[in-house]
CSV table of C-alpha atoms in Angstrom, one decimal:
chain,number,residue,atom,x,y,z
A,1,UNK,CA,20.0,-5.7,0.3
A,2,UNK,CA,19.8,-9.3,2.0
A,3,UNK,CA,19.8,-8.8,5.6
A,4,UNK,CA,16.1,-8.7,6.8
A,5,UNK,CA,14.3,-8.6,10.0
A,6,UNK,CA,11.5,-11.0,9.4
A,7,UNK,CA,11.0,-14.2,7.2
A,8,UNK,CA,8.2,-12.1,5.5
A,9,UNK,CA,10.3,-9.5,4.0
A,10,UNK,CA,12.8,-12.4,2.5
A,11,UNK,CA,9.8,-14.2,1.3
A,12,UNK,CA,8.8,-10.9,-0.8
A,13,UNK,CA,12.1,-10.1,-1.8
A,14,UNK,CA,13.0,-13.6,-3.3
A,15,UNK,CA,11.4,-15.7,-5.7
A,16,UNK,CA,7.8,-15.6,-4.5
A,17,UNK,CA,8.1,-11.9,-5.0
A,18,UNK,CA,9.9,-12.2,-8.6
A,19,UNK,CA,6.9,-14.6,-9.4
A,20,UNK,CA,4.1,-12.3,-8.0
A,21,UNK,CA,5.4,-9.5,-10.5
A,22,UNK,CA,4.1,-11.9,-13.6
A,23,UNK,CA,0.5,-11.9,-11.8
A,24,UNK,CA,0.2,-8.0,-12.2
A,25,UNK,CA,-1.8,-6.5,-13.8
A,26,UNK,CA,-4.7,-6.5,-16.2
A,27,UNK,CA,-6.4,-3.7,-18.0
A,28,UNK,CA,-9.5,-4.8,-16.2
A,29,UNK,CA,-7.9,-4.6,-13.0
A,30,UNK,CA,-6.2,-1.3,-13.9
A,31,UNK,CA,-9.7,0.1,-14.8
A,32,UNK,CA,-10.9,-1.1,-11.3
A,33,UNK,CA,-8.1,0.4,-9.6
A,34,UNK,CA,-8.7,3.9,-11.5
A,35,UNK,CA,-12.2,3.5,-10.0
A,36,UNK,CA,-11.2,3.0,-6.6
A,37,UNK,CA,-8.8,5.6,-6.5
A,38,UNK,CA,-11.4,8.2,-8.0
A,39,UNK,CA,-13.4,7.3,-5.0
A,40,UNK,CA,-10.6,7.9,-2.4
A,41,UNK,CA,-9.1,11.1,-4.1
A,42,UNK,CA,-12.5,12.6,-4.2
A,43,UNK,CA,-12.6,13.0,-0.6
A,44,UNK,CA,-9.0,14.9,-0.5
A,45,UNK,CA,-8.0,18.3,-1.9
A,46,UNK,CA,-4.6,19.7,-2.6
A,47,UNK,CA,-2.8,16.4,-3.0
A,48,UNK,CA,0.2,17.3,-4.8
A,49,UNK,CA,2.7,14.3,-3.7
A,50,UNK,CA,2.2,10.7,-2.9
A,51,UNK,CA,4.4,7.9,-1.3
A,52,UNK,CA,3.2,4.3,-1.8
A,53,UNK,CA,4.6,1.7,0.7
A,54,UNK,CA,5.3,-1.5,-1.0
A,55,UNK,CA,4.5,-0.5,-4.6
A,56,UNK,CA,5.4,-3.6,-6.4
A,57,UNK,CA,5.3,-2.7,-10.1
A,58,UNK,CA,3.5,0.4,-9.4
A,59,UNK,CA,0.0,-0.2,-10.6
A,60,UNK,CA,-1.5,2.1,-8.0
A,61,UNK,CA,1.2,5.0,-8.9
A,62,UNK,CA,0.5,4.5,-12.7
A,63,UNK,CA,-3.4,5.1,-11.9
A,64,UNK,CA,-2.5,8.0,-10.0
A,65,UNK,CA,-0.3,9.3,-12.6
A,66,UNK,CA,-3.2,9.1,-15.2
A,67,UNK,CA,-5.4,10.9,-12.8
A,68,UNK,CA,-2.9,13.8,-11.8
A,69,UNK,CA,-0.1,13.7,-14.4
A,70,UNK,CA,2.0,16.5,-12.4
A,71,UNK,CA,1.7,14.7,-8.8
A,72,UNK,CA,5.4,13.8,-7.3
A,73,UNK,CA,5.2,10.4,-6.7
A,74,UNK,CA,7.6,8.0,-4.7
A,75,UNK,CA,7.6,4.4,-4.1
A,76,UNK,CA,9.0,1.9,-1.5
A,77,UNK,CA,9.5,-1.5,-2.9
A,78,UNK,CA,11.7,-4.4,-1.1
A,79,UNK,CA,11.7,-6.9,-4.5
A,80,UNK,CA,14.8,-5.7,-7.1
A,81,UNK,CA,12.7,-6.9,-10.2
A,82,UNK,CA,9.7,-5.0,-9.0
A,83,UNK,CA,12.0,-1.8,-8.2
A,84,UNK,CA,13.7,-2.0,-11.8
A,85,UNK,CA,10.4,-2.2,-13.6
A,86,UNK,CA,9.3,1.0,-11.6
A,87,UNK,CA,12.9,2.6,-12.5
A,88,UNK,CA,12.0,1.7,-16.1
A,89,UNK,CA,8.6,3.4,-15.9
A,90,UNK,CA,10.7,6.6,-15.1
A,91,UNK,CA,7.6,8.5,-13.2
A,92,UNK,CA,8.5,8.0,-9.6
A,93,UNK,CA,11.2,8.2,-7.2
A,94,UNK,CA,12.0,4.5,-6.2
A,95,UNK,CA,13.5,3.6,-3.0
A,96,UNK,CA,14.5,0.0,-3.2
A,97,UNK,CA,14.3,-1.1,0.5
A,98,UNK,CA,12.2,-2.6,3.0
A,99,UNK,CA,9.4,-0.3,4.7
A,100,UNK,CA,10.9,-1.6,7.9
A,101,UNK,CA,14.4,0.0,6.9
A,102,UNK,CA,12.7,3.2,5.6
A,103,UNK,CA,13.1,6.3,7.4
A,104,UNK,CA,11.2,9.4,5.9
A,105,UNK,CA,13.5,12.2,4.8
A,106,UNK,CA,10.3,14.2,3.8
A,107,UNK,CA,6.5,14.3,4.1
A,108,UNK,CA,4.1,13.9,1.1
A,109,UNK,CA,0.6,15.0,1.2
A,110,UNK,CA,-0.6,11.3,0.8
A,111,UNK,CA,0.9,8.4,2.3
A,112,UNK,CA,-0.8,5.0,1.2
A,113,UNK,CA,-0.4,1.3,1.1
A,114,UNK,CA,-2.4,-1.3,-0.7
A,115,UNK,CA,-2.3,-5.0,0.0
A,116,UNK,CA,0.9,-4.9,2.1
A,117,UNK,CA,-0.2,-4.6,5.8
A,118,UNK,CA,-1.7,-8.2,5.6
A,119,UNK,CA,1.8,-9.7,4.9
A,120,UNK,CA,3.8,-7.6,7.4
A,121,UNK,CA,4.9,-9.7,10.5
A,122,UNK,CA,2.2,-8.5,12.8
A,123,UNK,CA,5.0,-7.9,15.5
A,124,UNK,CA,6.2,-5.1,13.1
A,125,UNK,CA,2.9,-3.3,12.3
A,126,UNK,CA,3.5,-0.5,15.0
A,127,UNK,CA,6.8,0.4,13.1
A,128,UNK,CA,5.0,0.3,9.9
A,129,UNK,CA,2.4,2.8,11.0
A,130,UNK,CA,4.7,5.0,12.8
A,131,UNK,CA,6.6,5.1,9.3
A,132,UNK,CA,3.2,5.9,7.4
A,133,UNK,CA,2.4,8.4,9.9
A,134,UNK,CA,5.7,10.3,9.8
A,135,UNK,CA,5.8,10.2,5.9
A,136,UNK,CA,2.2,11.7,5.7
A,137,UNK,CA,1.8,15.5,5.8
A,138,UNK,CA,-2.0,15.2,5.7
A,139,UNK,CA,-3.5,11.8,4.3
A,140,UNK,CA,-3.1,8.4,5.0
A,141,UNK,CA,-4.8,5.5,3.0
A,142,UNK,CA,-4.8,1.9,3.9
A,143,UNK,CA,-6.2,-0.4,1.2
A,144,UNK,CA,-6.5,-4.0,2.7
A,145,UNK,CA,-8.4,-7.1,3.9
A,146,UNK,CA,-10.1,-6.5,7.0
A,147,UNK,CA,-11.3,-8.3,9.9
A,148,UNK,CA,-12.4,-7.1,13.1
A,149,UNK,CA,-10.3,-9.5,15.1
A,150,UNK,CA,-6.6,-10.5,14.2
A,151,UNK,CA,-6.3,-13.9,12.3
A,152,UNK,CA,-4.0,-15.9,10.1
A,153,UNK,CA,-5.1,-17.0,6.5
A,154,UNK,CA,-3.3,-19.7,4.5
A,155,UNK,CA,-1.6,-17.5,1.5
A,156,UNK,CA,-1.2,-19.8,-1.6
A,157,UNK,CA,0.0,-22.9,0.3
A,158,UNK,CA,2.1,-20.9,2.6
A,159,UNK,CA,1.4,-20.2,6.5
A,160,UNK,CA,2.7,-17.1,8.0
A,161,UNK,CA,2.3,-15.2,5.1
A,162,UNK,CA,-1.1,-13.2,5.4
A,163,UNK,CA,-2.7,-11.5,8.4
A,164,UNK,CA,-6.2,-9.8,8.6
A,165,UNK,CA,-7.0,-7.5,11.4
A,166,UNK,CA,-8.3,-3.7,11.8
A,167,UNK,CA,-5.3,-1.9,10.6
A,168,UNK,CA,-7.4,1.4,10.3
A,169,UNK,CA,-8.6,1.0,13.9
A,170,UNK,CA,-5.2,0.4,15.2
A,171,UNK,CA,-3.6,3.4,13.5
A,172,UNK,CA,-6.7,5.6,14.6
A,173,UNK,CA,-6.1,4.4,18.5
A,174,UNK,CA,-2.4,4.9,17.9
A,175,UNK,CA,-2.2,8.4,16.7
A,176,UNK,CA,-4.6,11.0,18.4
A,177,UNK,CA,-3.9,13.6,15.3
A,178,UNK,CA,-5.4,11.3,13.0
A,179,UNK,CA,-9.3,11.0,12.1
A,180,UNK,CA,-11.3,9.0,9.6
A,181,UNK,CA,-12.4,10.7,6.6
A,182,UNK,CA,-13.9,7.8,4.5
A,183,UNK,CA,-13.8,4.5,4.0
A,184,UNK,CA,-15.4,1.6,1.5
A,185,UNK,CA,-15.2,-2.0,0.2
A,186,UNK,CA,-14.8,-3.1,-3.3
A,187,UNK,CA,-16.3,-6.5,-3.6
A,188,UNK,CA,-14.9,-9.1,-6.1
A,189,UNK,CA,-18.2,-9.6,-7.6
A,190,UNK,CA,-18.7,-6.2,-8.7
A,191,UNK,CA,-20.3,-6.1,-12.1
A,192,UNK,CA,-18.1,-3.3,-13.4
A,193,UNK,CA,-15.1,-2.5,-11.3
A,194,UNK,CA,-14.4,-5.8,-9.2
A,195,UNK,CA,-11.3,-6.3,-6.7
A,196,UNK,CA,-10.2,-8.8,-4.3
A,197,UNK,CA,-12.7,-7.7,-1.4
A,198,UNK,CA,-10.6,-4.8,-0.5
A,199,UNK,CA,-11.6,-2.5,2.3
A,200,UNK,CA,-10.1,1.0,2.2
A,201,UNK,CA,-9.7,3.9,5.2
A,202,UNK,CA,-8.8,7.3,4.3
A,203,UNK,CA,-7.4,9.1,7.3
A,204,UNK,CA,-6.5,12.7,7.9
A,205,UNK,CA,-4.0,14.3,10.2
A,206,UNK,CA,-6.0,17.3,12.0
């Protein structure tokens, strides 16, 4: 897998993506993610399967597996080393490819993405939205940095690598069958369960 549509894909598939694996996770972060997903999943019902777009080494999927041991899990991951870690874990189907090359062959009760839309070339976002929507049987969840208007932010000294915007608002406008079910914010200064100022949006097909 060497031909990519965007430079952002090559960035995460390559050396920077390899180095990123070493920054994940810490036990405290996993605990915070458990608290986050407890809030999200409390608003759902009947979720027996889930797919994560851009799973990295599976921090979120590990939390879901801990909460729901029988849940059928799938992971799309562009980075070879991260995909290998997922394979070694053995609790999820691993789809080693770019999300821009992914074509859903089935639907999952929950399709979600966390900290990935912010790194997608903005011109390609509609394609990702379409794939998330197509992969979801009922719920779509976005966990990203939020900004009411599109803005680019320098990312670890790199330009063209981090973009904030109202991702959920764009999906709700794009798909008339989606409704906003709940949303929330996780503050980096939370005394018990801090995460990196993430905003989450849970949407449901109707």
